[in-house]
């Protein structure tokens, strides 16, 4: 099977879902791009999953809905049937994930979300909410791993894996407890893959 994902996330996603007994289900992809390039969802769709894919610029992709993704629209985008959630919007990811947890009935079995690795492992830091934010290919985006982990714990999720230092995998606690073998050691190091952001940009510290 072709690996559509950016850094090899796809096999981990497929293996995890198979291990917890979900062969087919429904997915939601927030920040899906064109739905194929660097996609964490395409392989599942090819296996027969149903899905709702959204992006602010889907580049004409027919199966990706053009939608500017804000926390206000999350309840309309994420339904209670969501088994797998992928989140990568290069900006308000923390606030969008919080909206999924707090303002929808969805309880995905598995969540994969991008984190910003420029922070220390124990620093819970997020970009302040800005619904008009457009990523400038710099270091100003998203949330630290500690912030994502803290939020997940609050709503019943276990950090099971960090892939390529940038994609955090969260398993719902009932599955994490039933399958402790899926929980991998978290190998974290700071990374500075993008150019520095302008000095006037601010961050919100959660701890």
Short mmCIF file of the C-alpha atoms (twelve columns), coordinates in Angstrom:
data_MODEL
# 
_entry.id   MODEL 
# 
loop_
_atom_site.group_PDB 
_atom_site.id 
_atom_site.type_symbol 
_atom_site.label_atom_id 
_atom_site.label_alt_id 
_atom_site.label_comp_id 
_atom_site.label_asym_id 
_atom_site.label_seq_id 
_atom_site.Cartn_x 
_atom_site.Cartn_y 
_atom_site.Cartn_z 
_atom_site.pdbx_PDB_model_num 
ATOM 1   C CA . UNK A 1   0.000   0.000  0.000  1 
ATOM 2   C CA . UNK A 2   1.269   3.445  -0.895 1 
ATOM 3   C CA . UNK A 3   2.224   5.611  2.071  1 
ATOM 4   C CA . UNK A 4   0.541   8.978  1.601  1 
ATOM 5   C CA . UNK A 5   1.692   10.437 4.928  1 
ATOM 6   C CA . UNK A 6   4.454   12.997 5.324  1 
ATOM 7   C CA . UNK A 7   6.796   11.108 7.643  1 
ATOM 8   C CA . UNK A 8   5.512   7.553  7.782  1 
ATOM 9   C CA . UNK A 9   2.610   8.182  10.155 1 
ATOM 10  C CA . UNK A 10  0.290   6.052  8.023  1 
ATOM 11  C CA . UNK A 11  1.465   2.581  9.168  1 
ATOM 12  C CA . UNK A 12  1.208   3.591  12.820 1 
ATOM 13  C CA . UNK A 13  -2.337  4.864  12.279 1 
ATOM 14  C CA . UNK A 14  -3.418  1.705  10.447 1 
ATOM 15  C CA . UNK A 15  -1.785  -0.624 12.962 1 
ATOM 16  C CA . UNK A 16  -3.242  1.220  15.945 1 
ATOM 17  C CA . UNK A 17  -6.786  1.205  14.594 1 
ATOM 18  C CA . UNK A 18  -6.509  -2.477 13.673 1 
ATOM 19  C CA . UNK A 19  -5.195  -3.330 17.145 1 
ATOM 20  C CA . UNK A 20  -8.182  -1.708 18.853 1 
ATOM 21  C CA . UNK A 21  -10.620 -3.411 16.483 1 
ATOM 22  C CA . UNK A 22  -11.678 -0.572 14.202 1 
ATOM 23  C CA . UNK A 23  -11.312 -1.808 10.625 1 
ATOM 24  C CA . UNK A 24  -13.736 0.666  9.096  1 
ATOM 25  C CA . UNK A 25  -15.198 3.821  10.533 1 
ATOM 26  C CA . UNK A 26  -15.615 7.532  9.996  1 
ATOM 27  C CA . UNK A 27  -12.832 10.113 10.049 1 
ATOM 28  C CA . UNK A 28  -12.575 13.887 10.170 1 
ATOM 29  C CA . UNK A 29  -9.511  15.650 8.792  1 
ATOM 30  C CA . UNK A 30  -9.093  19.318 9.725  1 
ATOM 31  C CA . UNK A 31  -6.399  20.837 7.549  1 
ATOM 32  C CA . UNK A 32  -6.555  18.075 4.958  1 
ATOM 33  C CA . UNK A 33  -4.792  19.941 2.156  1 
ATOM 34  C CA . UNK A 34  -5.723  18.321 -1.139 1 
ATOM 35  C CA . UNK A 35  -6.621  15.091 0.654  1 
ATOM 36  C CA . UNK A 36  -3.757  13.133 -0.910 1 
ATOM 37  C CA . UNK A 37  -0.403  14.893 -0.538 1 
ATOM 38  C CA . UNK A 38  1.099   14.258 2.929  1 
ATOM 39  C CA . UNK A 39  -2.258  12.837 4.024  1 
ATOM 40  C CA . UNK A 40  -2.881  10.860 7.210  1 
ATOM 41  C CA . UNK A 41  -6.399  10.039 6.010  1 
ATOM 42  C CA . UNK A 42  -6.113  8.897  2.404  1 
ATOM 43  C CA . UNK A 43  -5.171  5.283  3.163  1 
ATOM 44  C CA . UNK A 44  -8.197  4.896  5.431  1 
ATOM 45  C CA . UNK A 45  -10.499 6.308  2.769  1 
ATOM 46  C CA . UNK A 46  -9.002  3.892  0.257  1 
ATOM 47  C CA . UNK A 47  -9.780  1.057  2.709  1 
ATOM 48  C CA . UNK A 48  -13.441 1.997  2.712  1 
ATOM 49  C CA . UNK A 49  -13.700 4.476  5.540  1 
ATOM 50  C CA . UNK A 50  -16.058 7.411  5.225  1 
ATOM 51  C CA . UNK A 51  -14.709 10.846 5.938  1 
ATOM 52  C CA . UNK A 52  -15.181 14.579 6.144  1 
ATOM 53  C CA . UNK A 53  -12.149 16.498 4.941  1 
ATOM 54  C CA . UNK A 54  -11.789 20.261 5.320  1 
ATOM 55  C CA . UNK A 55  -9.179  22.828 4.365  1 
ATOM 56  C CA . UNK A 56  -9.015  26.560 3.797  1 
ATOM 57  C CA . UNK A 57  -7.321  25.932 0.454  1 
ATOM 58  C CA . UNK A 58  -8.025  22.412 -0.845 1 
ATOM 59  C CA . UNK A 59  -6.476  23.288 -4.207 1 
ATOM 60  C CA . UNK A 60  -9.540  22.187 -6.126 1 
ATOM 61  C CA . UNK A 61  -9.726  18.713 -4.592 1 
ATOM 62  C CA . UNK A 62  -13.210 17.333 -5.121 1 
ATOM 63  C CA . UNK A 63  -13.449 15.371 -1.886 1 
ATOM 64  C CA . UNK A 64  -12.119 18.145 0.385  1 
ATOM 65  C CA . UNK A 65  -14.581 20.817 1.465  1 
ATOM 66  C CA . UNK A 66  -13.240 24.365 1.284  1 
ATOM 67  C CA . UNK A 67  -13.753 25.710 4.797  1 
ATOM 68  C CA . UNK A 68  -11.911 28.282 6.884  1 
ATOM 69  C CA . UNK A 69  -11.559 26.309 10.096 1 
ATOM 70  C CA . UNK A 70  -12.282 28.241 13.286 1 
ATOM 71  C CA . UNK A 71  -13.322 27.060 16.729 1 
ATOM 72  C CA . UNK A 72  -16.789 28.488 16.100 1 
ATOM 73  C CA . UNK A 73  -17.472 26.092 13.209 1 
ATOM 74  C CA . UNK A 74  -16.057 22.971 14.868 1 
ATOM 75  C CA . UNK A 75  -19.446 21.722 16.165 1 
ATOM 76  C CA . UNK A 76  -20.736 21.722 12.594 1 
ATOM 77  C CA . UNK A 77  -17.666 19.933 11.193 1 
ATOM 78  C CA . UNK A 78  -17.002 17.182 13.736 1 
ATOM 79  C CA . UNK A 79  -19.823 14.726 14.319 1 
ATOM 80  C CA . UNK A 80  -20.338 12.126 17.009 1 
ATOM 81  C CA . UNK A 81  -19.486 9.267  14.622 1 
ATOM 82  C CA . UNK A 82  -15.852 10.341 14.325 1 
ATOM 83  C CA . UNK A 83  -13.516 7.398  15.007 1 
ATOM 84  C CA . UNK A 84  -10.294 9.054  13.814 1 
ATOM 85  C CA . UNK A 85  -9.461  12.754 13.947 1 
ATOM 86  C CA . UNK A 86  -6.512  14.306 12.154 1 
ATOM 87  C CA . UNK A 87  -5.653  17.923 12.967 1 
ATOM 88  C CA . UNK A 88  -3.026  20.015 11.202 1 
ATOM 89  C CA . UNK A 89  -3.942  23.644 10.491 1 
ATOM 90  C CA . UNK A 90  -0.583  25.311 11.166 1 
ATOM 91  C CA . UNK A 91  -2.108  27.739 13.621 1 
ATOM 92  C CA . UNK A 92  -5.033  27.455 16.006 1 
ATOM 93  C CA . UNK A 93  -4.665  23.700 16.564 1 
ATOM 94  C CA . UNK A 94  -4.894  23.872 20.365 1 
ATOM 95  C CA . UNK A 95  -8.095  25.898 20.303 1 
ATOM 96  C CA . UNK A 96  -9.656  23.706 17.615 1 
ATOM 97  C CA . UNK A 97  -8.849  20.559 19.569 1 
ATOM 98  C CA . UNK A 98  -10.284 22.116 22.715 1 
ATOM 99  C CA . UNK A 99  -13.475 22.908 20.772 1 
ATOM 100 C CA . UNK A 100 -13.725 19.274 19.625 1 
ATOM 101 C CA . UNK A 101 -13.397 18.050 23.202 1 
ATOM 102 C CA . UNK A 102 -15.641 20.677 24.767 1 
ATOM 103 C CA . UNK A 103 -18.287 21.504 22.187 1 
ATOM 104 C CA . UNK A 104 -18.973 18.289 20.260 1 
ATOM 105 C CA . UNK A 105 -20.188 14.818 21.188 1 
ATOM 106 C CA . UNK A 106 -17.281 13.259 19.301 1 
ATOM 107 C CA . UNK A 107 -14.945 10.904 21.152 1 
ATOM 108 C CA . UNK A 108 -12.506 9.697  18.479 1 
ATOM 109 C CA . UNK A 109 -10.673 6.501  19.323 1 
ATOM 110 C CA . UNK A 110 -7.484  7.980  17.894 1 
ATOM 111 C CA . UNK A 111 -6.390  11.576 17.395 1 
ATOM 112 C CA . UNK A 112 -3.296  12.657 15.486 1 
ATOM 113 C CA . UNK A 113 -2.359  16.328 15.760 1 
ATOM 114 C CA . UNK A 114 0.656   18.397 14.837 1 
ATOM 115 C CA . UNK A 115 2.679   19.983 17.629 1 
ATOM 116 C CA . UNK A 116 5.264   22.757 17.573 1 
ATOM 117 C CA . UNK A 117 8.607   21.310 18.740 1 
ATOM 118 C CA . UNK A 118 10.468  24.558 19.470 1 
ATOM 119 C CA . UNK A 119 9.619   24.389 23.180 1 
ATOM 120 C CA . UNK A 120 11.064  22.404 26.078 1 
ATOM 121 C CA . UNK A 121 9.301   19.114 26.810 1 
ATOM 122 C CA . UNK A 122 7.606   20.446 29.952 1 
ATOM 123 C CA . UNK A 123 6.552   23.825 28.526 1 
ATOM 124 C CA . UNK A 124 2.798   24.029 27.882 1 
ATOM 125 C CA . UNK A 125 2.649   26.852 25.349 1 
ATOM 126 C CA . UNK A 126 0.125   27.738 22.637 1 
ATOM 127 C CA . UNK A 127 -0.372  30.366 19.988 1 
ATOM 128 C CA . UNK A 128 -3.123  32.781 21.100 1 
ATOM 129 C CA . UNK A 129 -6.351  32.218 19.206 1 
ATOM 130 C CA . UNK A 130 -6.505  34.187 15.974 1 
ATOM 131 C CA . UNK A 131 -9.193  33.151 13.532 1 
ATOM 132 C CA . UNK A 132 -7.501  34.984 10.640 1 
ATOM 133 C CA . UNK A 133 -4.075  33.425 11.186 1 
ATOM 134 C CA . UNK A 134 -2.249  32.247 8.068  1 
ATOM 135 C CA . UNK A 135 0.991   30.353 8.579  1 
ATOM 136 C CA . UNK A 136 4.025   32.189 7.209  1 
ATOM 137 C CA . UNK A 137 6.243   29.089 7.114  1 
ATOM 138 C CA . UNK A 138 7.952   30.195 10.309 1 
ATOM 139 C CA . UNK A 139 7.985   29.002 13.921 1 
ATOM 140 C CA . UNK A 140 4.789   30.796 14.904 1 
ATOM 141 C CA . UNK A 141 2.034   28.206 14.944 1 
ATOM 142 C CA . UNK A 142 0.224   25.633 17.011 1 
ATOM 143 C CA . UNK A 143 0.909   24.182 20.413 1 
ATOM 144 C CA . UNK A 144 3.695   22.517 22.324 1 
ATOM 145 C CA . UNK A 145 3.612   18.802 23.082 1 
ATOM 146 C CA . UNK A 146 3.055   19.513 26.787 1 
ATOM 147 C CA . UNK A 147 0.041   21.691 25.964 1 
ATOM 148 C CA . UNK A 148 -1.494  18.998 23.758 1 
ATOM 149 C CA . UNK A 149 -0.815  16.311 26.368 1 
ATOM 150 C CA . UNK A 150 -2.282  18.412 29.173 1 
ATOM 151 C CA . UNK A 151 -5.446  19.018 27.153 1 
ATOM 152 C CA . UNK A 152 -5.753  15.364 26.217 1 
ATOM 153 C CA . UNK A 153 -5.452  14.231 29.830 1 
ATOM 154 C CA . UNK A 154 -8.211  16.646 30.810 1 
ATOM 155 C CA . UNK A 155 -10.607 15.029 28.348 1 
ATOM 156 C CA . UNK A 156 -9.697  11.366 28.673 1 
ATOM 157 C CA . UNK A 157 -6.839  10.763 26.236 1 
ATOM 158 C CA . UNK A 158 -3.388  9.221  26.621 1 
ATOM 159 C CA . UNK A 159 -0.336  10.365 24.674 1 
ATOM 160 C CA . UNK A 160 0.677   7.090  23.021 1 
ATOM 161 C CA . UNK A 161 3.312   8.173  20.509 1 
ATOM 162 C CA . UNK A 162 5.216   11.119 19.082 1 
ATOM 163 C CA . UNK A 163 6.048   10.592 15.425 1 
ATOM 164 C CA . UNK A 164 8.968   12.332 13.716 1 
ATOM 165 C CA . UNK A 165 8.989   14.802 16.580 1 
ATOM 166 C CA . UNK A 166 5.955   16.701 15.242 1 
ATOM 167 C CA . UNK A 167 2.837   14.499 15.208 1 
ATOM 168 C CA . UNK A 168 1.322   13.496 18.539 1 
ATOM 169 C CA . UNK A 169 -0.881  10.412 18.723 1 
ATOM 170 C CA . UNK A 170 -3.584  10.370 21.395 1 
ATOM 171 C CA . UNK A 171 -5.499  7.207  22.232 1 
ATOM 172 C CA . UNK A 172 -8.787  7.367  24.105 1 
ATOM 173 C CA . UNK A 173 -8.222  6.096  27.639 1 
ATOM 174 C CA . UNK A 174 -10.427 3.001  27.372 1 
ATOM 175 C CA . UNK A 175 -8.359  1.785  24.430 1 
ATOM 176 C CA . UNK A 176 -5.097  2.816  26.092 1 
ATOM 177 C CA . UNK A 177 -6.001  0.794  29.176 1 
ATOM 178 C CA . UNK A 178 -7.063  -2.206 27.106 1 
ATOM 179 C CA . UNK A 179 -3.929  -2.067 24.934 1 
ATOM 180 C CA . UNK A 180 -0.977  -0.863 27.008 1 
ATOM 181 C CA . UNK A 181 1.330   -2.397 24.399 1 
ATOM 182 C CA . UNK A 182 0.406   0.458  22.061 1 
ATOM 183 C CA . UNK A 183 1.867   3.112  24.361 1 
ATOM 184 C CA . UNK A 184 5.352   3.936  23.122 1 
ATOM 185 C CA . UNK A 185 8.168   5.793  24.888 1 
ATOM 186 C CA . UNK A 186 8.072   9.472  24.008 1 
ATOM 187 C CA . UNK A 187 11.355  10.464 22.413 1 
ATOM 188 C CA . UNK A 188 11.308  14.243 22.385 1 
ATOM 189 C CA . UNK A 189 13.842  16.816 21.337 1 
ATOM 190 C CA . UNK A 190 13.485  20.440 20.395 1 
ATOM 191 C CA . UNK A 191 13.467  21.101 16.672 1 
ATOM 192 C CA . UNK A 192 13.763  24.341 14.755 1 
ATOM 193 C CA . UNK A 193 12.814  23.324 11.220 1 
ATOM 194 C CA . UNK A 194 11.373  26.681 10.179 1 
ATOM 195 C CA . UNK A 195 12.633  30.235 10.079 1 
ATOM 196 C CA . UNK A 196 12.254  32.330 13.275 1 
ATOM 197 C CA . UNK A 197 9.009   34.218 13.645 1 
ATOM 198 C CA . UNK A 198 8.878   38.017 14.007 1 
ATOM 199 C CA . UNK A 199 9.877   39.103 17.538 1 
ATOM 200 C CA . UNK A 200 6.564   40.843 18.194 1 
ATOM 201 C CA . UNK A 201 4.552   37.614 18.104 1 
ATOM 202 C CA . UNK A 202 3.276   36.480 21.501 1 
ATOM 203 C CA . UNK A 203 2.588   33.084 23.082 1 
ATOM 204 C CA . UNK A 204 0.227   31.930 25.813 1 
ATOM 205 C CA . UNK A 205 1.798   29.949 28.671 1 
ATOM 206 C CA . UNK A 206 -0.524  27.365 30.209 1 
ATOM 207 C CA . UNK A 207 1.683   26.454 33.166 1 
# 
